[in-house]
Short mmCIF file of C-alpha atoms in Angstrom, two decimals:
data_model
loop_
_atom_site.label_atom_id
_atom_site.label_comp_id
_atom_site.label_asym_id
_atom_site.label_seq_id
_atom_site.Cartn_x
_atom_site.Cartn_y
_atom_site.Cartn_z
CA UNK X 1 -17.77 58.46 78.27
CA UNK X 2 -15.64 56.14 76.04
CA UNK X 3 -12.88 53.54 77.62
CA UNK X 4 -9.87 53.39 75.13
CA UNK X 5 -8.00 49.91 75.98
CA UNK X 6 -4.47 50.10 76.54
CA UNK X 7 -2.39 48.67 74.00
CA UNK X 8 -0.24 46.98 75.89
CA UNK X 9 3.31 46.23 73.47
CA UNK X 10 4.03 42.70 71.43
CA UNK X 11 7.19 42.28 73.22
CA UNK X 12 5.84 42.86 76.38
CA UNK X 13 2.83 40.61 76.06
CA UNK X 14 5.21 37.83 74.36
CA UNK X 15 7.32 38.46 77.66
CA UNK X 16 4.00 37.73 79.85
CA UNK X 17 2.90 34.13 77.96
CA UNK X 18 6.80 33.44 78.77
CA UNK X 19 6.33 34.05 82.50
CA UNK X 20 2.93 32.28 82.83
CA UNK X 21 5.28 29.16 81.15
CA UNK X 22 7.98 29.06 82.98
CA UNK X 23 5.86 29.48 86.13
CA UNK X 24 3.60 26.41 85.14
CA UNK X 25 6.75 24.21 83.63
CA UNK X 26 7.51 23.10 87.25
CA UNK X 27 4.52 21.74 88.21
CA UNK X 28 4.35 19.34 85.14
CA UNK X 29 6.50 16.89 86.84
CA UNK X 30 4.40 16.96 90.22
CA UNK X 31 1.30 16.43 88.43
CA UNK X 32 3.07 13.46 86.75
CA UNK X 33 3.78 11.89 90.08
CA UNK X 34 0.75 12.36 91.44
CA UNK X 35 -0.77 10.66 88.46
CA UNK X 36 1.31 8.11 88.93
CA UNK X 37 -0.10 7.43 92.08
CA UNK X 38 -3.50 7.21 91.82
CA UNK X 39 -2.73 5.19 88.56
CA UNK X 40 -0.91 3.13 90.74
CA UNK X 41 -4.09 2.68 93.62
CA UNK X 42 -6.29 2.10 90.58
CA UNK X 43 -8.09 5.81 91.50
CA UNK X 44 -8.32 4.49 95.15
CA UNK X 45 -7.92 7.72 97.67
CA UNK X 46 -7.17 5.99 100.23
CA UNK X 47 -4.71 3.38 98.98
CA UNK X 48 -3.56 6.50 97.14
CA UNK X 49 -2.91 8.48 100.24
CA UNK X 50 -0.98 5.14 101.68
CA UNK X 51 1.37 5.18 99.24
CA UNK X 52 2.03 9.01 99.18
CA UNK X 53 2.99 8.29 103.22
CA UNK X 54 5.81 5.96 102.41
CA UNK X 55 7.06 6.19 98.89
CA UNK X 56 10.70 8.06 98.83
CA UNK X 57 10.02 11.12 96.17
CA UNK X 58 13.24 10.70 95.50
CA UNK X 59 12.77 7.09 94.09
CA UNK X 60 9.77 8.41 92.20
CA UNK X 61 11.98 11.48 90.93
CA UNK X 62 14.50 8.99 89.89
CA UNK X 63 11.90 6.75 88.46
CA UNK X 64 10.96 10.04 86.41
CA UNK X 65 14.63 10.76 85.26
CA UNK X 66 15.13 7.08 84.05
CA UNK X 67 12.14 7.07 81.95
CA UNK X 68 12.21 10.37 80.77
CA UNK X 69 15.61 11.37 80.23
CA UNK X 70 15.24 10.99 76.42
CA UNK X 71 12.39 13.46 75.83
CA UNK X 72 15.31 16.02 77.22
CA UNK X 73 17.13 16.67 74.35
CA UNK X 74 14.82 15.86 72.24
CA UNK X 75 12.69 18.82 72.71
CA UNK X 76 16.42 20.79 73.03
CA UNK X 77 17.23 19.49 68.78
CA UNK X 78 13.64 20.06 67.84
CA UNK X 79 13.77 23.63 68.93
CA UNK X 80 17.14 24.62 67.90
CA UNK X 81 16.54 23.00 64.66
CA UNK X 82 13.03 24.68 63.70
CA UNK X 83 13.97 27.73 65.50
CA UNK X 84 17.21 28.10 62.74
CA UNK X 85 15.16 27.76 60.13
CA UNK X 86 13.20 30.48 61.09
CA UNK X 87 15.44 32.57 62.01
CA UNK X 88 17.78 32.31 58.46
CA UNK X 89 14.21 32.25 56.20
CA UNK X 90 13.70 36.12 57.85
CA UNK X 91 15.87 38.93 56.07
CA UNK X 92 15.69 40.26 59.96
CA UNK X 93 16.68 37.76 62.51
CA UNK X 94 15.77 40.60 65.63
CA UNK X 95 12.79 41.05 63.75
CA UNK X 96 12.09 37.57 63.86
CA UNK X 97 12.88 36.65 67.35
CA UNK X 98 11.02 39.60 68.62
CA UNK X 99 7.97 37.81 66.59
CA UNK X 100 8.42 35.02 66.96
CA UNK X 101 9.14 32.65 71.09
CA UNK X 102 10.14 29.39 68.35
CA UNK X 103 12.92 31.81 66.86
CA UNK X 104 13.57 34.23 70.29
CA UNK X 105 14.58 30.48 71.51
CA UNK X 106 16.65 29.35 68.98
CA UNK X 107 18.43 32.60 68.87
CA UNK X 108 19.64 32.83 72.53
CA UNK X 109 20.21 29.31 72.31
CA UNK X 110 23.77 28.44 74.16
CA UNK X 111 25.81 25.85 71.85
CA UNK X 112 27.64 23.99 74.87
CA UNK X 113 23.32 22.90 75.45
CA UNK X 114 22.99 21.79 71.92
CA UNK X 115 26.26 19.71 72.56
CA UNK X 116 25.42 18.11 75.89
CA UNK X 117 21.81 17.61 74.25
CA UNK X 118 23.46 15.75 70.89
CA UNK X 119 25.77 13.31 73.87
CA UNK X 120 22.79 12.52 75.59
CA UNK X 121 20.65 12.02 72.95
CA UNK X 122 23.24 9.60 71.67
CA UNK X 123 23.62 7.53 74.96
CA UNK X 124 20.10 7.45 75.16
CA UNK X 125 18.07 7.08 71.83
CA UNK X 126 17.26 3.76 70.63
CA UNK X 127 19.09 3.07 67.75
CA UNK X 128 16.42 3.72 65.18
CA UNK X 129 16.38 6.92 65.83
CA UNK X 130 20.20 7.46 65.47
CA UNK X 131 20.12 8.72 61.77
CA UNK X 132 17.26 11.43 62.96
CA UNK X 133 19.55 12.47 65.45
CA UNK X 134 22.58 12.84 62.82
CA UNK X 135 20.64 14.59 60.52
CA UNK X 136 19.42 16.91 63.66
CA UNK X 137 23.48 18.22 64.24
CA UNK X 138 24.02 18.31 60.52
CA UNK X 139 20.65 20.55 60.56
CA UNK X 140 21.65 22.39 63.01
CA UNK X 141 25.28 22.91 62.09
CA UNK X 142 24.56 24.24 58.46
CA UNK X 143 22.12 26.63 59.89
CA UNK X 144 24.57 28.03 62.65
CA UNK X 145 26.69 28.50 59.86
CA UNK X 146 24.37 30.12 57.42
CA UNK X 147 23.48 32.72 60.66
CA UNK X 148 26.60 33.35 61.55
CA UNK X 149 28.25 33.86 58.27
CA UNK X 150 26.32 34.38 55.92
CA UNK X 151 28.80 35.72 53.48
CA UNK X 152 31.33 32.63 53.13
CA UNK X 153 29.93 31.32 50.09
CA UNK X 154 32.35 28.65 50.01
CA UNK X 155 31.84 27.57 53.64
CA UNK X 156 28.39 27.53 52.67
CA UNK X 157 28.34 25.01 50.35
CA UNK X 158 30.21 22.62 52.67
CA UNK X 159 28.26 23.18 55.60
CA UNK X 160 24.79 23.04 54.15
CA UNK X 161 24.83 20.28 51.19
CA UNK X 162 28.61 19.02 51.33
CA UNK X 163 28.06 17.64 54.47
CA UNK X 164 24.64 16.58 54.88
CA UNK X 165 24.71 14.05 51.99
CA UNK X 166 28.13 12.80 53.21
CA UNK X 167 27.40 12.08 56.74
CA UNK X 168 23.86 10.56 55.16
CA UNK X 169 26.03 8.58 52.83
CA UNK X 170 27.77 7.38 55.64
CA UNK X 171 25.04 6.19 57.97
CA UNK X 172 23.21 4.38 55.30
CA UNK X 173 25.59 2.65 54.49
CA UNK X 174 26.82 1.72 58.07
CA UNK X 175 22.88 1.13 58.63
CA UNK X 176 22.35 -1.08 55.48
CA UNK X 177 22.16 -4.80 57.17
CA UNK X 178 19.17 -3.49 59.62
CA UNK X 179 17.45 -1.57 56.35
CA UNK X 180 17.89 -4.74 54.75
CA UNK X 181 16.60 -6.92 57.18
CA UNK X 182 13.69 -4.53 57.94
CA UNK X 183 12.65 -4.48 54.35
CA UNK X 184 12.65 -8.42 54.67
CA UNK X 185 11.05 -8.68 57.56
CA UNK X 186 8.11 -6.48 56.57
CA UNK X 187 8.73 -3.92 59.31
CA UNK X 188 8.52 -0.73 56.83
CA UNK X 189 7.69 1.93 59.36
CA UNK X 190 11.62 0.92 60.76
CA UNK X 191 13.37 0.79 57.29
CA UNK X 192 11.75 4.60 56.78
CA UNK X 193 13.49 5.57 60.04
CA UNK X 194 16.69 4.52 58.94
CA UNK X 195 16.65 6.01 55.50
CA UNK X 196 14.63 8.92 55.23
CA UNK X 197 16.26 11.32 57.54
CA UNK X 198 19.10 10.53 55.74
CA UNK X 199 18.25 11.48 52.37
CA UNK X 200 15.89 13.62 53.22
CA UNK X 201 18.32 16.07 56.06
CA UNK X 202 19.98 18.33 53.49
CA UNK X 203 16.71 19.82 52.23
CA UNK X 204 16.46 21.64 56.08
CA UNK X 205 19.54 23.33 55.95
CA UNK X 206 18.61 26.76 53.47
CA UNK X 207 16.10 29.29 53.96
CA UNK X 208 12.38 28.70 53.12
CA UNK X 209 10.21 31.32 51.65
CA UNK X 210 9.09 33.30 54.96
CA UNK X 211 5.60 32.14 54.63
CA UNK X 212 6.20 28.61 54.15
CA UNK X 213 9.15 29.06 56.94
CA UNK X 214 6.58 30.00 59.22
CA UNK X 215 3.83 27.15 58.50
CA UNK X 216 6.96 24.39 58.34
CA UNK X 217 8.06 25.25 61.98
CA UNK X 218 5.38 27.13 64.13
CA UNK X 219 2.88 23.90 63.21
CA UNK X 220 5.23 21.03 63.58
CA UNK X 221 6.30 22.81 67.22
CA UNK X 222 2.39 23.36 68.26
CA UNK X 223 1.86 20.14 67.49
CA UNK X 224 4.52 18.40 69.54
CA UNK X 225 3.82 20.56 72.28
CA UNK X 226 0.35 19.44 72.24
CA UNK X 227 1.13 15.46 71.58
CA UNK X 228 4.43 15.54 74.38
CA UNK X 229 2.49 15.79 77.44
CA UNK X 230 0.02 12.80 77.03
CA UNK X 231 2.96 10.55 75.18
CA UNK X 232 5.44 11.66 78.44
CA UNK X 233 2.31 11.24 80.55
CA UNK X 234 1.51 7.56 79.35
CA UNK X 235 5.42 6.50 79.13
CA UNK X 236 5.74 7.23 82.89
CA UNK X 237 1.97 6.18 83.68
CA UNK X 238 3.79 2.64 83.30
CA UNK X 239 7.12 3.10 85.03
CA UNK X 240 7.82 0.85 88.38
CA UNK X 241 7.72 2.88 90.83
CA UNK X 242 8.42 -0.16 93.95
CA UNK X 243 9.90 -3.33 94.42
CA UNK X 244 8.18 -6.31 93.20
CA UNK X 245 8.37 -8.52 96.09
CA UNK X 246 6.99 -12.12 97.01
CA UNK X 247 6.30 -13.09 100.71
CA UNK X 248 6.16 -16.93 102.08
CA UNK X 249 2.79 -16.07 104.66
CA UNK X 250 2.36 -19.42 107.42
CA UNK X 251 2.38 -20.25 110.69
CA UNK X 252 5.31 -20.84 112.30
CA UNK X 253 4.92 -25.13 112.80
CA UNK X 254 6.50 -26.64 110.46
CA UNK X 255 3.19 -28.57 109.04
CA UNK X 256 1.31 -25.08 108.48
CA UNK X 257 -0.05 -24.12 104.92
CA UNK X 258 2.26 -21.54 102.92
CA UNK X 259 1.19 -19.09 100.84
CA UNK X 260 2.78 -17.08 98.85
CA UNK X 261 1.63 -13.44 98.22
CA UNK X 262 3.71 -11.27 95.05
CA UNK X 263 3.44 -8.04 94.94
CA UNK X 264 4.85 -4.56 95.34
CA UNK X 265 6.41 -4.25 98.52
CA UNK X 266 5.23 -0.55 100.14
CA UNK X 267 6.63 -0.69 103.45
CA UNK X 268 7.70 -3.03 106.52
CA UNK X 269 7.56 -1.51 110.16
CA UNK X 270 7.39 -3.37 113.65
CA UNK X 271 4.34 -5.01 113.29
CA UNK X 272 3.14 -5.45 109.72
CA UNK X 273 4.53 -5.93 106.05
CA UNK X 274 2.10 -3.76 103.40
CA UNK X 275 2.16 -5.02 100.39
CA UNK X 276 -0.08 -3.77 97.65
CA UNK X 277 -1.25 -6.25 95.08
CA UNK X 278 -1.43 -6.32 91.41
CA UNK X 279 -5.32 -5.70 91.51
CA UNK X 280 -5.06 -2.88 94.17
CA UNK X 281 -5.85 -4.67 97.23
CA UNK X 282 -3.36 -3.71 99.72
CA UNK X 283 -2.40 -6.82 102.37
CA UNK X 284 -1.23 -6.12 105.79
CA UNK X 285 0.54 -9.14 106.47
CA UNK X 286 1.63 -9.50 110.59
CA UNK X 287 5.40 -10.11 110.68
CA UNK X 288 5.04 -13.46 112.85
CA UNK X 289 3.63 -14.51 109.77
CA UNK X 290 5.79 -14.13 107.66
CA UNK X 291 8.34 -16.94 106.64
CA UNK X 292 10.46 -16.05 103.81
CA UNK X 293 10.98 -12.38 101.52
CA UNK X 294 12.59 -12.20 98.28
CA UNK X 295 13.17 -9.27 95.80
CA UNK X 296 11.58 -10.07 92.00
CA UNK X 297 12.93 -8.76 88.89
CA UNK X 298 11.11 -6.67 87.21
CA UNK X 299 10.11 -8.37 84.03
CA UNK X 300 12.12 -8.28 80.79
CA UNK X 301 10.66 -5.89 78.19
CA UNK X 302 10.37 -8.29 75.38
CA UNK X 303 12.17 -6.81 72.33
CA UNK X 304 9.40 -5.41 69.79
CA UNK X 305 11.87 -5.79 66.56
CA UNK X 306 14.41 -8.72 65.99
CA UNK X 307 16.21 -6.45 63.52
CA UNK X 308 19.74 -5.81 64.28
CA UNK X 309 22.55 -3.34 63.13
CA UNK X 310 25.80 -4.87 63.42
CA UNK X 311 24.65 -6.98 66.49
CA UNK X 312 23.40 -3.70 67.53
CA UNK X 313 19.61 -4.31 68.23
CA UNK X 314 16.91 -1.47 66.87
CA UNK X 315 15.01 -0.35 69.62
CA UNK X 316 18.32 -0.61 72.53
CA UNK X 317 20.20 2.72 73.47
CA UNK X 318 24.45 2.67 73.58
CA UNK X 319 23.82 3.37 77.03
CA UNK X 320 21.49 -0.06 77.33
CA UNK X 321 24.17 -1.88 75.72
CA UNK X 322 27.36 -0.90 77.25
CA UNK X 323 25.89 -0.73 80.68
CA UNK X 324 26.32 -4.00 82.72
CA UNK X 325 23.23 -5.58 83.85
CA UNK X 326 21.76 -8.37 85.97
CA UNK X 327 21.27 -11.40 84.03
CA UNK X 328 18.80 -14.04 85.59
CA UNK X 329 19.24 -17.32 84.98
CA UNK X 330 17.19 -19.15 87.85
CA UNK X 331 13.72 -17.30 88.86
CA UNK X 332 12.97 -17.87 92.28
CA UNK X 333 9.99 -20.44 92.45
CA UNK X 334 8.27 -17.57 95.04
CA UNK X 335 8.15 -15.25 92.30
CA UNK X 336 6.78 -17.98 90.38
CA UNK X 337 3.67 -18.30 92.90
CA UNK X 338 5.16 -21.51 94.82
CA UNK X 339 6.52 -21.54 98.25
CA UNK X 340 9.93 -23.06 98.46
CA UNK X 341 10.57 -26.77 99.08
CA UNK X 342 11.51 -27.82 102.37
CA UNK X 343 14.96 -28.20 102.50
#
């Protein structure tokens, strides 16, 4: 007796990887945070297990939103932008979306996302990235255009070259002291960031041949959705995700020794402060002993690039530099490793 396999349809099998992706998307975040944890007990289970009993998920959730945030529209751009282009290099866009999940995306696409993806992306890039993300929307409005009329010959014109070379015009020359500067300084792999995309944006905004349409979007999207998880992974891997704390530990007469004890501050209850310790130790520190608590700051992320773009530095967001924040001027000697002086 012969077993004939059931075909089973393309759409309906494309349909199945989708569900098996959206079902697993969830749990990316939870295995993030649980990473984070036993990166954080240096692979200890149970200092691992300690901290999963009194860390707030919601400060490691915001923890996750703060560092992350920027991958968000970034993967949003990326997949609106190489989706287009698939979808206008096809004579049959249906076709193509029922081939292709890259171009099914970019098809059913809403545009309000794109536009809260292009205001986030702008609050939160660094400002090297800037002219990517212009020549992203210019990108992506030529090939909107170029789908949704593709008869307007005129409009055309504007919308695919008119406009990409102007608005690349434009941000070259508003980015020409940091280019300069970068050139100067050596720091090459910066100047290419702020001039390529510019002069380079105009050439994604017409159909490719449909083979080389295929190869110049499926690949670059495999690839990033290979690379994203470990870069996301090791971004966060390094996120604070408690207070850095120092503790004055003594004996209550005045003569006593201090000592001071810095480290992340997990939890204080009735009887004992925990603190865990930069190596992993975790101290249990009786509250009788304890003289004196203070909050550290968390230290400054030194700035990798002294370029600057109209006193706008190269690697800060718009939402780094209009935001207030805590300026420290005297660092508490406790942080420091020294007990306070006796007053």
């Amino acid at each position: 007796m012969t077993v004939t396999p059931i075909a089973r349809p393309p759409r309906r099998v494309r349909r199945s990887q989708l569900n098996w992706l959206l079902t697993a998307l969830p749990a990316f975040p939870l295995v993030l945070l649980v990473l984070r944890l036993w990166y954080l007990s240096r692979q200890d289970l149970p200092t691992m297990l300690l901290l999963v009993q009194y860390i707030s998920p919601l400060g490691m959730i915001s923890a996750l939103i703060i560092t992350l945030i920027w991958t968000v529209p970034a993967v949003v751009l990326v997949l609106r932008a190489l989706g287009g282009l698939l979808l206008v290099s096809t004579p049959d866009q249906e076709d193509a979306a029922r081939r292709s999940l890259l171009a099914l995306t970019a098809l059913r696409m809403p545009d309000w996302v794109v536009a809260v993806a292009v205001a986030l992306a702008g609050f939160t890039w660094q400002l090297r990235l800037l002219p990517t993300l212009f020549m992203l929307v210019a990108v992506i409005l030529a090939l909107t255009a170029v789908q949704r009329h593709p008869g307007e010959r005129r409009m055309l014109v504007v919308a695919t070259l008119v406009v990409p070379v102007v608005l690349g015009l434009i941000v070259l020359l508003w980015a020409w002291p940091g280019i300069r500067m970068s050139l100067a300084a050596g720091e090459y792999g910066t100047a290419a960031l702020l001039i390529a995309p510019s002069l380079l944006g105009w050439l994604l905004t017409g159909p490719l041949p449909p083979r080389a349409a295929r190869l110049a979007t499926h690949w670059p999207a495999v690839a990033a959705v290979i690379v994203a998880p470990f870069v996301i992974g090791v971004v966060f891997l390094r996120a604070p995700v408690l207070p850095n704390s120092a503790v004055e530990v003594g004996d209550p007469a005045p003569a006593a020794t201090v000592e001071v004890i810095r480290g992340q501050l997990i939890t204080v209850d009735d009887t004992a402060t925990t603190i865990l310790q930069r190596g992993g130790e975790v101290r249990f520190i009786a509250n009788d002993q304890v003289r004196s608590k203070t909050l550290c700051p968390e230290p400054i992320r030194t700035q990798h690039s002294r370029i600057t773009v109209r006193g706008w530095a190269i690697d800060q967001s718009a939402l780094e530099w209009v935001a207030p924040t805590r300026r420290v001027t005297d660092v508490d000697p406790r942080c420091l490793g020294r007990p306070l002086k006796p007053r």
